[in-house]
């Protein structure tokens, strides 16, 4: 699955526990990553400072749903279920 322009749910819903550029204490769940561009894309995609958890994430319709709202809900549920 290709990421949808304007979505960015994977850069908002999950927490990131490791320190990375712009987020020295990691990123809490539900907080927009500082690297998320206005069109919902990762501004550090392919860069070495991109967190490993982000690099490992693969968009899939089962967890991204049909739109950004569904993706936020599904990823938020996964975040809570695995906390």
mmCIF file of C-alpha atoms in Angstrom:
data_model
loop_
_atom_site.group_PDB
_atom_site.id
_atom_site.type_symbol
_atom_site.label_atom_id
_atom_site.label_comp_id
_atom_site.label_asym_id
_atom_site.label_seq_id
_atom_site.Cartn_x
_atom_site.Cartn_y
_atom_site.Cartn_z
ATOM 1 C CA UNK A 1 0.000 0.000 0.000
ATOM 2 C CA UNK A 2 1.225 3.497 -0.818
ATOM 3 C CA UNK A 3 0.885 6.171 1.861
ATOM 4 C CA UNK A 4 -1.924 8.639 1.234
ATOM 5 C CA UNK A 5 -1.012 12.281 0.740
ATOM 6 C CA UNK A 6 -2.493 14.277 3.594
ATOM 7 C CA UNK A 7 -2.776 11.354 6.024
ATOM 8 C CA UNK A 8 0.232 11.335 8.376
ATOM 9 C CA UNK A 9 -1.584 9.155 10.923
ATOM 10 C CA UNK A 10 1.543 7.065 11.489
ATOM 11 C CA UNK A 11 3.355 10.290 12.447
ATOM 12 C CA UNK A 12 0.652 11.304 14.930
ATOM 13 C CA UNK A 13 -1.062 8.317 16.586
ATOM 14 C CA UNK A 14 1.819 6.181 17.881
ATOM 15 C CA UNK A 15 4.309 7.037 20.561
ATOM 16 C CA UNK A 16 8.043 6.848 19.871
ATOM 17 C CA UNK A 17 10.055 5.992 22.967
ATOM 18 C CA UNK A 18 13.499 6.763 21.584
ATOM 19 C CA UNK A 19 15.107 10.158 21.275
ATOM 20 C CA UNK A 20 15.347 11.560 17.753
ATOM 21 C CA UNK A 21 15.877 14.896 16.000
ATOM 22 C CA UNK A 22 13.363 17.424 17.289
ATOM 23 C CA UNK A 23 12.085 15.040 19.980
ATOM 24 C CA UNK A 24 14.848 14.543 22.574
ATOM 25 C CA UNK A 25 12.454 12.686 24.907
ATOM 26 C CA UNK A 26 10.680 10.738 22.181
ATOM 27 C CA UNK A 27 7.155 11.525 20.977
ATOM 28 C CA UNK A 28 3.961 10.874 22.961
ATOM 29 C CA UNK A 29 1.016 9.136 21.318
ATOM 30 C CA UNK A 30 -1.384 11.549 19.646
ATOM 31 C CA UNK A 31 1.227 14.277 19.189
ATOM 32 C CA UNK A 32 2.128 15.398 15.686
ATOM 33 C CA UNK A 33 5.794 14.724 14.840
ATOM 34 C CA UNK A 34 7.718 17.908 14.132
ATOM 35 C CA UNK A 35 8.916 16.347 10.872
ATOM 36 C CA UNK A 36 5.430 15.793 9.455
ATOM 37 C CA UNK A 37 5.082 18.083 6.454
ATOM 38 C CA UNK A 38 1.908 20.082 5.720
ATOM 39 C CA UNK A 39 0.934 17.523 3.063
ATOM 40 C CA UNK A 40 1.203 14.656 5.588
ATOM 41 C CA UNK A 41 4.560 13.219 4.616
ATOM 42 C CA UNK A 42 7.700 12.484 6.609
ATOM 43 C CA UNK A 43 10.219 15.296 6.257
ATOM 44 C CA UNK A 44 13.103 13.014 7.253
ATOM 45 C CA UNK A 45 12.079 9.974 5.195
ATOM 46 C CA UNK A 46 15.223 8.146 4.078
ATOM 47 C CA UNK A 47 17.440 10.172 6.411
ATOM 48 C CA UNK A 48 19.646 8.531 9.064
ATOM 49 C CA UNK A 49 17.951 10.513 11.865
ATOM 50 C CA UNK A 50 14.594 8.872 11.133
ATOM 51 C CA UNK A 51 13.703 6.563 14.061
ATOM 52 C CA UNK A 52 14.031 2.818 13.490
ATOM 53 C CA UNK A 53 10.383 2.271 14.437
ATOM 54 C CA UNK A 54 9.337 4.640 11.644
ATOM 55 C CA UNK A 55 11.636 2.945 9.163
ATOM 56 C CA UNK A 56 10.100 -0.439 10.066
ATOM 57 C CA UNK A 57 6.483 0.731 9.699
ATOM 58 C CA UNK A 58 4.820 -0.453 6.511
ATOM 59 C CA UNK A 59 1.488 1.041 5.469
ATOM 60 C CA UNK A 60 -1.202 -1.622 5.172
ATOM 61 C CA UNK A 61 -4.929 -1.299 4.618
ATOM 62 C CA UNK A 62 -5.578 -3.434 7.721
ATOM 63 C CA UNK A 63 -4.075 -0.762 9.965
ATOM 64 C CA UNK A 64 -4.476 2.314 7.787
ATOM 65 C CA UNK A 65 -8.127 1.851 6.853
ATOM 66 C CA UNK A 66 -9.685 3.734 3.967
ATOM 67 C CA UNK A 67 -8.843 7.295 5.067
ATOM 68 C CA UNK A 68 -6.843 9.370 7.543
ATOM 69 C CA UNK A 69 -9.581 9.313 10.198
ATOM 70 C CA UNK A 70 -9.715 5.516 10.150
ATOM 71 C CA UNK A 71 -5.916 5.332 10.256
ATOM 72 C CA UNK A 72 -5.783 7.592 13.346
ATOM 73 C CA UNK A 73 -8.445 5.460 15.050
ATOM 74 C CA UNK A 74 -6.824 2.118 14.171
ATOM 75 C CA UNK A 75 -3.278 3.196 15.013
ATOM 76 C CA UNK A 76 -4.526 4.832 18.220
ATOM 77 C CA UNK A 77 -6.251 1.593 19.213
ATOM 78 C CA UNK A 78 -3.047 -0.368 18.511
ATOM 79 C CA UNK A 79 -1.076 2.121 20.597
ATOM 80 C CA UNK A 80 -3.417 1.666 23.560
ATOM 81 C CA UNK A 81 -3.618 -2.109 23.153
ATOM 82 C CA UNK A 82 0.169 -2.482 23.216
ATOM 83 C CA UNK A 83 0.960 0.130 25.888
#
